XYZ file of C-alpha atoms in Angstrom:
675
model
C 66.983 89.286 144.234
C 70.282 89.026 146.086
C 72.460 92.090 145.824
C 76.089 91.829 144.695
C 78.475 92.103 147.636
C 81.535 94.348 147.521
C 84.288 93.074 149.796
C 87.049 95.036 151.511
C 89.579 93.564 153.893
C 91.148 95.287 156.906
C 94.541 93.819 156.092
C 97.799 95.610 156.750
C 99.738 96.438 153.613
C 102.678 98.438 152.262
C 100.370 101.290 151.166
C 99.086 102.023 154.674
C 99.692 105.586 155.828
C 99.456 107.535 159.081
C 96.194 109.433 159.550
C 97.065 113.088 160.199
C 93.533 114.286 160.872
C 90.438 115.946 159.475
C 89.307 119.399 160.437
C 88.473 122.933 159.464
C 90.061 126.340 158.966
C 89.481 129.132 161.456
C 90.327 132.312 159.573
C 90.997 132.923 155.945
C 88.598 135.714 156.709
C 87.572 136.980 160.124
C 85.397 133.932 160.652
C 85.117 134.203 164.467
C 84.751 137.965 164.828
C 81.194 137.703 166.196
C 81.756 134.400 168.013
C 84.047 136.193 170.456
C 81.113 138.457 171.453
C 78.651 135.666 172.239
C 77.471 135.415 175.826
C 78.034 132.329 177.899
C 76.849 129.611 177.883
C 76.176 129.868 174.136
C 79.771 130.711 173.255
C 81.021 127.639 175.057
C 78.310 125.488 173.520
C 79.388 126.444 170.013
C 83.006 125.616 170.797
C 81.981 122.284 172.347
C 80.060 121.360 169.202
C 83.157 121.884 167.077
C 86.021 120.665 169.256
C 84.852 118.454 172.151
C 85.711 114.779 171.534
C 82.800 112.480 170.713
C 80.208 115.219 171.020
C 79.793 117.121 167.737
C 82.155 117.605 164.813
C 85.010 116.490 167.095
C 87.647 117.611 164.594
C 91.183 116.330 165.083
C 92.957 119.094 163.133
C 92.703 122.882 163.150
C 94.305 125.319 160.712
C 94.254 129.013 161.586
C 95.164 132.160 159.735
C 98.225 133.969 161.015
C 96.612 137.420 161.354
C 98.083 140.064 159.088
C 95.764 143.142 159.080
C 94.596 142.503 155.494
C 91.304 141.245 154.115
C 91.433 137.511 153.495
C 87.814 136.747 152.476
C 85.151 137.976 154.916
C 87.382 140.391 156.747
C 90.699 141.110 158.436
C 92.260 140.104 161.729
C 94.671 142.317 163.687
C 98.364 141.502 163.503
C 100.586 141.051 166.546
C 103.012 143.471 164.779
C 101.335 146.384 163.003
C 104.798 147.939 162.591
C 108.352 146.631 162.838
C 108.837 147.795 166.425
C 105.373 146.767 167.610
C 104.518 143.549 169.503
C 101.300 142.544 171.278
C 100.319 139.004 172.223
C 96.646 139.699 172.971
C 95.337 141.374 169.820
C 92.363 139.786 168.141
C 90.896 136.408 169.020
C 92.807 133.741 167.084
C 94.906 132.846 170.124
C 91.708 132.630 172.203
C 89.977 130.237 169.786
C 93.101 128.081 169.680
C 93.277 127.941 173.487
C 89.604 127.048 173.777
C 89.960 124.345 171.135
C 93.002 122.782 172.824
C 91.327 122.986 176.220
C 88.525 120.832 174.861
C 90.790 118.452 172.956
C 94.458 118.476 174.035
C 95.272 116.045 171.196
C 94.093 118.516 168.523
C 96.791 119.356 165.955
C 97.443 123.065 165.349
C 98.481 124.337 161.930
C 98.749 127.898 160.609
C 99.518 129.984 157.535
C 99.270 133.649 156.548
C 96.960 135.084 153.899
C 98.100 138.717 154.267
C 100.886 140.508 156.111
C 101.588 144.037 157.386
C 102.995 146.435 154.835
C 106.346 146.859 156.601
C 107.269 143.261 155.846
C 110.204 142.971 153.444
C 109.690 146.492 152.094
C 106.717 145.111 150.185
C 108.076 141.599 149.526
C 106.250 138.784 151.331
C 108.916 136.152 150.511
C 111.485 137.801 152.780
C 113.462 137.300 155.964
C 111.079 139.744 157.615
C 108.208 137.352 156.965
C 110.129 134.350 158.245
C 110.913 136.295 161.419
C 107.269 137.426 161.624
C 106.101 133.809 161.629
C 108.622 132.923 164.321
C 107.636 135.874 166.514
C 103.984 134.822 166.323
C 104.806 131.202 167.158
C 106.908 132.427 170.092
C 104.037 134.517 171.495
C 101.676 131.550 171.174
C 104.085 129.373 173.095
C 105.371 131.785 175.738
C 102.200 133.763 176.470
C 99.372 131.368 175.611
C 100.935 127.952 176.136
C 100.210 126.838 172.572
C 102.571 124.753 170.442
C 102.177 124.636 166.683
C 102.434 121.264 164.987
C 102.799 122.674 161.475
C 102.991 125.910 159.519
C 102.733 126.886 155.859
C 104.617 129.385 153.710
C 101.668 131.414 152.371
C 98.084 130.745 151.431
C 97.418 130.549 147.670
C 100.037 133.029 146.514
C 102.688 131.264 144.533
C 105.949 129.422 145.159
C 109.301 130.413 146.620
C 111.717 127.620 147.434
C 114.172 130.183 148.805
C 111.573 131.357 151.304
C 110.821 127.782 152.392
C 114.509 127.286 153.145
C 114.664 130.630 154.950
C 111.583 129.873 157.054
C 112.834 126.377 157.934
C 116.136 127.833 159.107
C 114.394 130.518 161.178
C 112.106 127.968 162.826
C 114.999 125.643 163.619
C 117.127 128.438 165.058
C 114.259 129.593 167.290
C 113.681 126.133 168.739
C 110.775 125.106 166.511
C 112.508 122.251 164.696
C 109.560 119.949 165.454
C 107.110 122.224 163.610
C 106.432 120.671 160.204
C 106.630 122.995 157.184
C 104.063 122.454 154.419
C 104.109 124.071 150.993
C 102.894 125.619 148.846
C 99.129 125.538 149.436
C 97.929 126.746 146.035
C 94.654 125.856 144.293
C 94.990 126.100 140.454
C 95.640 123.148 138.160
C 99.399 123.698 138.381
C 99.444 123.534 142.197
C 101.731 120.486 142.262
C 104.205 121.688 139.621
C 106.631 122.892 142.309
C 107.360 119.251 143.169
C 109.461 119.078 139.989
C 111.577 121.899 141.437
C 111.995 119.978 144.684
C 113.447 117.035 142.778
C 116.250 119.330 141.595
C 116.788 121.227 144.875
C 117.799 118.921 147.740
C 117.974 121.782 150.245
C 114.390 122.822 149.490
C 113.241 119.216 149.610
C 114.854 118.907 153.031
C 113.195 122.132 154.245
C 109.651 121.175 153.201
C 108.255 118.346 155.324
C 104.780 118.089 153.765
C 103.418 118.540 150.241
C 100.459 120.884 150.721
C 97.812 121.906 148.227
C 94.189 123.020 148.059
C 91.029 121.825 146.320
C 91.798 118.211 145.480
C 88.127 117.178 145.660
C 86.614 117.059 142.193
C 87.440 115.878 138.701
C 91.141 115.948 137.835
C 92.003 118.104 140.871
C 93.861 115.376 142.769
C 97.593 114.863 143.193
C 99.122 113.321 140.061
C 100.507 109.804 140.351
C 104.073 111.048 139.808
C 103.713 113.453 142.738
C 102.324 110.705 144.958
C 105.184 108.393 144.036
C 107.867 111.011 144.677
C 106.285 112.109 147.981
C 106.124 108.512 149.200
C 109.733 107.828 148.188
C 110.848 111.071 149.885
C 108.907 110.253 153.062
C 106.666 113.303 152.766
C 102.925 113.095 153.428
C 100.462 114.916 151.185
C 97.986 117.216 152.939
C 94.975 119.043 151.597
C 95.309 122.238 153.588
C 92.016 123.683 152.320
C 89.150 122.178 150.404
C 85.651 123.502 149.771
C 82.198 121.967 149.983
C 79.829 124.871 149.289
C 76.464 123.111 149.398
C 73.163 123.449 151.246
C 71.667 121.084 153.801
C 72.394 117.371 153.738
C 74.176 117.715 150.415
C 76.907 119.539 152.309
C 77.140 116.745 154.897
C 77.519 113.936 152.388
C 79.793 116.088 150.241
C 82.116 116.605 153.229
C 82.439 112.858 153.797
C 82.916 112.245 150.058
C 85.612 114.948 150.090
C 87.478 113.367 152.999
C 87.257 109.925 151.406
C 88.222 111.075 147.927
C 91.194 113.066 149.179
C 92.715 109.851 150.433
C 91.543 107.611 147.592
C 92.690 109.849 144.728
C 95.530 111.883 146.266
C 96.636 109.802 149.255
C 96.148 112.957 151.335
C 96.483 111.944 154.967
C 95.102 115.207 156.327
C 92.256 117.319 154.962
C 90.909 120.554 156.394
C 87.911 122.344 154.945
C 87.199 126.057 154.899
C 85.651 126.892 157.397
C 84.296 126.092 160.893
C 81.960 128.638 162.585
C 80.257 131.462 160.689
C 80.727 134.120 163.362
C 80.122 136.792 160.727
C 77.343 139.111 159.571
C 74.950 137.677 156.963
C 76.030 140.216 154.312
C 79.585 138.903 154.430
C 80.526 136.343 151.765
C 80.036 132.658 152.575
C 78.046 133.557 155.681
C 76.052 130.296 155.541
C 77.691 127.735 153.271
C 80.007 125.975 154.041
C 80.140 126.588 157.824
C 79.209 123.999 160.464
C 77.487 126.491 162.766
C 75.882 129.867 162.063
C 76.678 132.380 164.803
C 75.392 135.652 163.368
C 73.743 137.118 166.505
C 75.906 137.632 169.587
C 73.377 140.143 170.978
C 70.668 137.433 171.140
C 72.836 134.366 171.703
C 71.038 132.577 168.856
C 73.000 130.090 166.765
C 72.136 127.260 164.389
C 73.859 123.957 163.706
C 73.992 123.078 160.013
C 73.844 119.514 158.730
C 77.460 119.998 157.665
C 78.663 119.557 161.248
C 77.587 115.908 161.274
C 79.662 115.205 158.167
C 82.753 116.015 160.219
C 81.353 113.899 163.062
C 81.269 110.788 160.873
C 85.078 110.999 160.870
C 85.833 113.022 164.015
C 83.992 110.782 166.476
C 85.450 107.555 165.060
C 89.138 108.355 164.466
C 92.119 109.916 166.215
C 95.424 111.367 165.108
C 98.002 108.648 164.716
C 95.605 105.996 163.454
C 96.470 104.344 160.128
C 94.650 104.224 156.823
C 94.081 100.567 155.885
C 94.846 101.044 152.225
C 93.543 97.626 151.138
C 90.107 98.487 152.544
C 89.806 101.942 150.936
C 87.902 101.927 147.639
C 85.259 103.476 145.448
C 82.003 101.526 145.625
C 80.869 99.819 142.449
C 77.359 101.236 142.699
C 78.417 104.794 143.575
C 80.139 106.273 146.602
C 83.260 105.357 148.517
C 84.593 103.638 151.606
C 87.648 104.392 153.737
C 88.928 102.331 156.658
C 91.312 103.172 159.495
C 92.718 101.273 162.454
C 94.121 102.360 165.803
C 97.447 101.267 167.308
C 95.422 99.268 169.872
C 93.486 97.367 167.198
C 90.204 99.260 166.997
C 88.947 100.076 163.541
C 86.479 102.420 161.845
C 84.940 102.286 158.378
C 83.408 105.438 156.850
C 81.242 104.999 153.755
C 79.171 107.375 151.641
C 76.832 106.542 148.764
C 76.347 109.929 147.113
C 74.573 109.476 143.783
C 74.073 105.716 144.117
C 71.012 104.417 142.270
C 70.269 101.450 144.551
C 71.270 99.888 147.875
C 74.649 98.160 147.990
C 75.899 95.403 150.259
C 79.328 95.870 151.830
C 81.297 93.058 153.442
C 84.236 94.013 155.662
C 86.646 91.238 156.513
C 88.214 91.650 159.953
C 91.547 89.855 160.575
C 92.172 88.311 163.948
C 94.638 90.990 165.022
C 91.884 93.636 165.186
C 89.124 94.165 167.739
C 86.359 91.617 167.261
C 83.378 93.818 168.002
C 80.714 94.668 168.637
C 80.660 97.228 165.817
C 78.599 100.362 166.379
C 76.727 101.802 163.371
C 75.821 105.458 162.855
C 74.012 106.781 159.782
C 73.029 110.096 158.201
C 70.595 110.711 155.375
C 68.501 113.651 154.236
C 65.773 112.849 156.759
C 67.923 112.439 159.878
C 71.546 113.148 160.633
C 73.942 111.201 162.837
C 71.567 108.561 164.127
C 72.737 105.518 166.068
C 71.494 102.428 164.243
C 72.648 99.799 166.752
C 75.431 97.218 166.541
C 76.745 94.574 164.171
C 78.384 91.339 165.271
C 81.526 90.064 163.591
C 80.599 86.641 162.250
C 82.959 84.337 160.420
C 85.571 87.072 160.508
C 83.446 89.702 158.772
C 80.595 92.164 159.050
C 78.028 92.891 156.353
C 75.768 95.885 155.941
C 73.363 97.242 153.338
C 74.216 100.794 152.339
C 71.243 102.862 151.197
C 71.718 105.452 148.421
C 72.650 109.009 149.385
C 73.621 108.076 152.923
C 76.670 108.185 155.174
C 77.729 105.371 157.508
C 80.333 105.087 160.246
C 81.087 101.591 161.535
C 83.465 101.269 164.465
C 84.636 99.149 167.364
C 85.141 102.357 169.367
C 82.529 103.554 171.865
C 81.227 106.752 173.428
C 79.873 108.522 170.348
C 76.869 110.801 170.799
C 74.886 113.432 168.979
C 75.671 116.385 171.165
C 73.506 119.442 171.451
C 71.928 121.900 173.837
C 68.328 122.647 174.706
C 66.776 126.103 174.672
C 69.059 127.915 172.257
C 67.871 131.551 172.387
C 65.509 132.723 169.666
C 66.764 134.856 166.821
C 66.351 138.607 167.335
C 67.260 141.696 165.282
C 70.188 143.897 166.219
C 68.939 146.114 169.079
C 68.017 149.715 168.360
C 68.746 152.288 169.580
C 72.387 151.323 169.974
C 75.261 153.261 171.491
C 78.908 152.448 172.162
C 81.165 155.212 173.449
C 84.101 152.736 173.350
C 85.021 154.004 176.815
C 83.465 151.255 178.946
C 85.691 148.262 178.263
C 88.177 148.500 181.118
C 91.351 146.737 179.998
C 91.186 146.575 176.177
C 93.554 143.591 176.112
C 90.902 141.554 177.944
C 88.851 141.692 174.740
C 91.702 141.398 172.271
C 91.585 145.210 171.918
C 88.323 144.871 169.943
C 84.892 146.336 170.784
C 81.649 144.419 170.694
C 79.850 143.728 167.426
C 82.184 145.484 164.978
C 83.495 143.341 162.113
C 86.666 144.657 160.512
C 86.591 144.104 156.754
C 90.091 145.521 156.258
C 92.589 147.146 158.586
C 92.254 146.981 162.370
C 89.839 149.093 164.415
C 91.114 148.712 167.976
C 90.431 150.066 171.457
C 93.267 152.454 172.332
C 93.986 155.277 174.798
C 92.194 158.390 173.616
C 94.238 161.435 172.574
C 95.212 163.784 175.360
C 94.632 161.145 178.023
C 90.845 161.147 177.848
C 90.141 157.440 178.489
C 89.555 154.830 175.764
C 88.344 155.265 172.192
C 88.448 153.361 168.884
C 91.178 153.833 166.286
C 92.078 152.392 162.900
C 95.669 151.514 163.722
C 97.118 150.004 160.521
C 99.445 152.748 159.223
C 100.137 151.537 155.680
C 98.692 149.254 152.981
C 99.099 145.558 153.740
C 100.603 142.829 151.597
C 97.074 141.792 150.857
C 95.839 138.387 149.742
C 92.965 140.056 147.844
C 92.627 143.201 145.703
C 92.929 146.085 148.143
C 90.690 149.067 148.907
C 90.370 151.028 152.189
C 90.163 149.972 155.843
C 86.619 149.765 157.207
C 84.509 148.028 159.820
C 80.762 147.301 159.899
C 78.086 146.864 162.541
C 74.343 146.336 162.732
C 71.531 144.923 160.658
C 71.205 144.622 156.883
C 67.479 145.359 157.157
C 67.988 148.860 158.564
C 66.461 151.340 156.119
C 65.412 154.683 157.598
C 67.754 155.503 160.439
C 70.446 157.858 161.680
C 74.025 156.947 162.531
C 76.539 159.273 164.196
C 80.112 159.103 165.423
C 82.799 161.454 166.721
C 85.964 161.490 164.599
C 89.394 162.980 165.277
C 91.781 163.377 162.341
C 95.431 164.223 162.094
C 96.569 166.683 159.420
C 96.428 165.129 155.954
C 94.020 162.368 157.002
C 90.407 161.514 156.212
C 87.659 159.261 157.529
C 84.096 158.380 156.662
C 80.873 157.281 158.276
C 79.120 154.492 156.351
C 75.419 153.721 156.015
C 73.133 151.264 154.249
C 76.059 148.868 153.798
C 74.514 145.907 151.984
C 77.548 144.114 150.532
C 81.252 143.835 151.371
C 82.478 142.106 148.227
C 82.331 138.513 147.087
C 85.325 137.334 149.113
C 88.193 138.188 146.773
C 88.110 141.971 146.923
C 86.084 143.899 149.462
C 84.772 147.122 147.923
C 81.357 147.614 149.548
C 77.954 148.722 148.368
C 76.866 151.591 150.608
C 76.815 155.346 151.191
C 79.736 157.308 152.687
C 79.936 160.665 154.418
C 83.632 161.432 154.092
C 85.477 164.203 155.939
C 89.083 165.272 155.398
C 91.144 167.177 157.943
C 91.234 170.164 155.565
C 87.416 170.385 155.708
C 86.582 168.714 152.382
C 83.283 166.814 152.636
C 81.796 164.276 150.228
C 78.589 162.268 150.107
C 79.337 159.172 148.021
C 77.414 156.173 146.700
C 79.689 153.136 146.445
C 78.553 150.198 144.324
C 81.374 147.679 144.398
C 84.320 147.482 142.039
C 84.420 149.632 138.915
C 83.747 146.705 136.581
C 81.267 144.392 138.327
C 81.668 141.817 135.538
C 85.431 141.433 135.884
C 86.181 137.808 136.773
C 88.751 137.655 139.559
C 89.729 135.170 142.240
C 89.360 131.399 142.245
C 86.746 129.319 140.409
C 84.116 129.788 143.131
C 84.682 133.563 143.150
C 84.311 133.786 139.390
C 81.068 131.798 139.531
C 79.666 134.219 142.115
C 80.606 137.210 139.960
C 79.123 135.640 136.837
C 75.850 134.992 138.662
C 75.664 138.486 140.172
C 73.855 141.610 139.140
C 74.928 143.940 136.368
C 74.301 147.320 137.988
C 76.931 150.016 137.372
C 79.909 149.700 139.691
C 82.341 152.178 141.183
C 82.025 155.304 143.325
C 79.692 158.174 142.515
C 79.940 161.510 144.319
C 76.409 162.720 145.105
C 77.375 166.008 146.776
C 80.449 167.791 148.082
C 81.302 170.880 150.102
C 84.068 172.467 152.138
C 83.716 172.979 155.880
C 85.968 174.695 158.408
C 89.176 172.640 158.704
C 89.421 170.636 161.905
C 92.586 168.558 162.348
C 93.366 167.310 165.843
C 89.919 168.040 167.236
C 86.771 165.975 167.538
C 84.081 166.410 164.857
C 80.674 164.722 164.880
C 79.600 163.022 161.658
C 75.974 162.056 161.090
C 74.251 160.240 158.229
C 70.459 160.386 158.069
C 68.416 158.138 155.756
C 64.774 158.943 155.043
C 63.545 157.010 152.017
C 65.625 158.174 149.051
C 66.723 161.368 150.844
C 70.193 161.232 152.392
C 71.490 163.998 154.655
C 74.998 164.408 156.025
C 75.517 166.550 159.116
C 78.780 167.873 160.525
C 78.761 168.892 164.176
C 74.956 168.801 164.085
C 74.552 171.042 161.045
C 73.477 169.764 157.584
C 76.288 170.158 155.067
C 75.334 167.754 152.242
C 72.099 166.349 150.885
C 71.134 164.133 147.976
C 68.258 162.070 146.642
C 69.414 158.621 145.517
C 67.765 155.208 145.347
C 70.839 153.031 144.800
C 70.877 151.515 148.294
C 67.636 151.069 150.182
C 68.841 149.349 153.350
C 71.955 148.155 155.099
C 74.322 148.288 158.033
C 76.450 151.087 159.480
C 80.215 151.328 159.387
C 83.397 153.339 159.908
C 86.082 153.919 157.283
C 89.640 155.246 157.280
C 90.819 157.099 154.200
C 93.915 156.237 152.192
C 94.365 159.463 150.221
C 96.516 161.513 150.298
C 97.956 159.376 153.125
C 96.966 156.200 154.959
C 94.790 157.438 157.802
C 94.625 156.340 161.428
C 91.626 158.284 162.759
C 90.160 158.053 166.260
C 86.435 157.383 166.751
C 84.149 157.789 169.757
C 80.491 157.647 170.725
C 78.889 155.612 167.950
C 75.081 155.949 167.959
C 72.527 154.259 165.692
C 68.847 155.082 166.133
C 65.555 155.252 164.301
C 64.653 158.619 162.840
C 63.314 160.998 165.450
C 64.530 158.955 168.426
C 66.752 160.400 171.119
C 70.235 159.144 171.844
C 70.313 156.014 174.027
C 72.419 155.853 177.181
C 75.971 154.581 176.684
C 76.738 150.888 177.053
C 78.806 150.257 180.170
C 78.761 146.434 180.009
C 81.817 145.316 178.074
C 80.421 141.824 177.497
C 82.313 138.565 177.907
C 86.084 138.712 178.271
C 88.239 136.482 176.127
C 90.187 135.323 179.172
C-alpha cells in the first residue's frame, strides 16, 4: 500500500524570518558550580560537547544568569557587587563559562538576565535605577576584563512587568555604549505572559525601548503567543523569543521532546529563538532537577566522571545543521498529518536544513521536500535518532526532479541538510563513577590567589548567599566567609545562606569546622543534608548545630518549609510538591544549651552521627545530644544565621570523616584554575 505523501516546498515567502538560534540556559540556579571543579581533560570535554560546532549539542545561543547572591533554583551565584561600593570582576564562574563557550564558538550569541539581586539594590526595589546601573556595570566588566560582548539582555526573569524599568534600562545601556545590545521583555511564564504587549501598543517610548518580545514556556497546549501578539510584533519589527522553555523528560523522550519544542515554538508562536533550561548539571544529586532536563550530568568533580544524556542529541539535530542568521522557510514549516512536525531553514549561501520529528505518530509517513533551483542541489545528508540509537548518520539523498523524498518512522527525529561536517562527538575512557572521598579536609588556606578560582573553594555548592575565599581575620592567611551582608531581592521564597558538600549516602560520620563570629552573629554546622528544596524555595532537610556569639547553642532538625503541602512556584514546582511526602515540616529544636560567649575568636563545631544518636561538640567537648530518626543520611554543610542580624561568619579547617577515624592531612592542591 502506497503511503500518502506530505509535500513542503523550500520557497521564499513573506512570512520568512531570521533564525536567532537555539540553545540552553547556564544559571537560573548554580548549574555549573561543580563543573568548575572538574579536572582536565574532562572539564574541557564537557564544554566541547555543549559548545563546539558540529561535535555535540553545538548550540548557537547561550543565556546566562546575571549573578545576584540569591537562590534561583538549585543554588546561588556570587554577585560582582555584594554592596554598593563593591566591585569584583572575577567572582564566581559565569564569566569563565561564557569565555570557554565563545572560545569554542565565536559566533555564539550571548544573552543574560537576573533572577535575584543584592539587597542594596533600589532600597529593596528591583525595578530601580540601581538595577539598571547594576546590569550596565556587569556588562562593562564582561567587556573590559573578559573580552565578552553581550548580544541581548532581559529585564528580570519571571517576576512581573515594569515598562518604566525597560525604558530606564534601555537608556542606561545606550548611555554606556551598549546601544547594540537588544533588550527583551518580560520573560514571564503564566498564561498572561503576553498581556504586557497591550501596554506597549499604548506606550511608544516603551515599545521603542524593548527590541524583542520575550516569554517562557510556549511549548504545550495553549501556551503559545496569541495571533494578535504575533501580528503586532511583526508589524512593529520585533522578533518573538522563547527565553526559557522546559522539557523535563527521561531518556529519548527528552530528546524528541526538545526537537518538538524547538519546532513548535516556531510553528505556533513564530519564536525565532528558543533556549531551554538548562545545559550541564554540574550540581549535587540532591539538588532539584539534577538529572532532567540537563544535557550532561557532571555530579563528580573528584572522580572526573560525567554522563551524556540523550537530550544532548536533540540539540544536535538543530545545532549541527543551522547557524545564526539563517532564515526560516515559512512555507516549508508545518505539522505533519500523521503526527509530528517539520521545520526548514536556509542559509544566505543557499544551503538548507530540514528538521522533522514524529513524536506520537502511529505509522510511517512519507515527506517530499521540493527544492527550488536557487538552493544547493545536494547531496543531502540524513541523520536520525530513535529510542534505540541517537544521532546516527543514515547516508545521503539525491535531489531528483527538484525534490527529495524520505520515509519518516514514528517516534523518530530526522535532520536533512546540504551542509557537511556533522559528527557524533564523544570521548573514550570517561573515568568511572566514585563516591566522594573520605576522609576529607579543606583548611581553605591552600588556594593561593582566590581570584584564580573565582574566590570559591572546591566542591562546595552555595544554595543561598556566597561562601567565598577571603583574607582571614588578623592577617592569618586565607579562610572561607559568607560575605552577603543582607537579604537579597530573591527570586524564590527566602531562608538563610548555606552551602553544602559531600555525599548524600553518608550516614554515620563526623563533621567539624572552625567558626569565627562577630558580636550579634550566629552560624551553624549542617549534617545529613538530604534535600535543599524543590527549586522554588530552599529550606533544607537536615540537622543543624547552631552557635551564636553570645554562647547560645541549639541542635535542630529541619524538615523543609513549615507547610510541606503548600503549592508554590510554577506548574512544575507545584506538581513536585503535590507528588512529595507528607511528613511534618518546619524546624524542631532537639536540644539547647548556653556555652561561654566567644565573639571574635575561633570556636570548633562538631556534629557526630551514630545511628539515631546525634552529638554536638563545642571546642571538643559535648554540649548537646539527642536521639532522633528524622534524617538517616545526607551531606554536610555550613550555614550563616540571619537572626538577630544577617551574619557573615568566617570558617576554617573543614573535616569530614568516618566515626573513629583520625583527621586527614590538609589538602594543598587547589585544583584546576578557572584561567
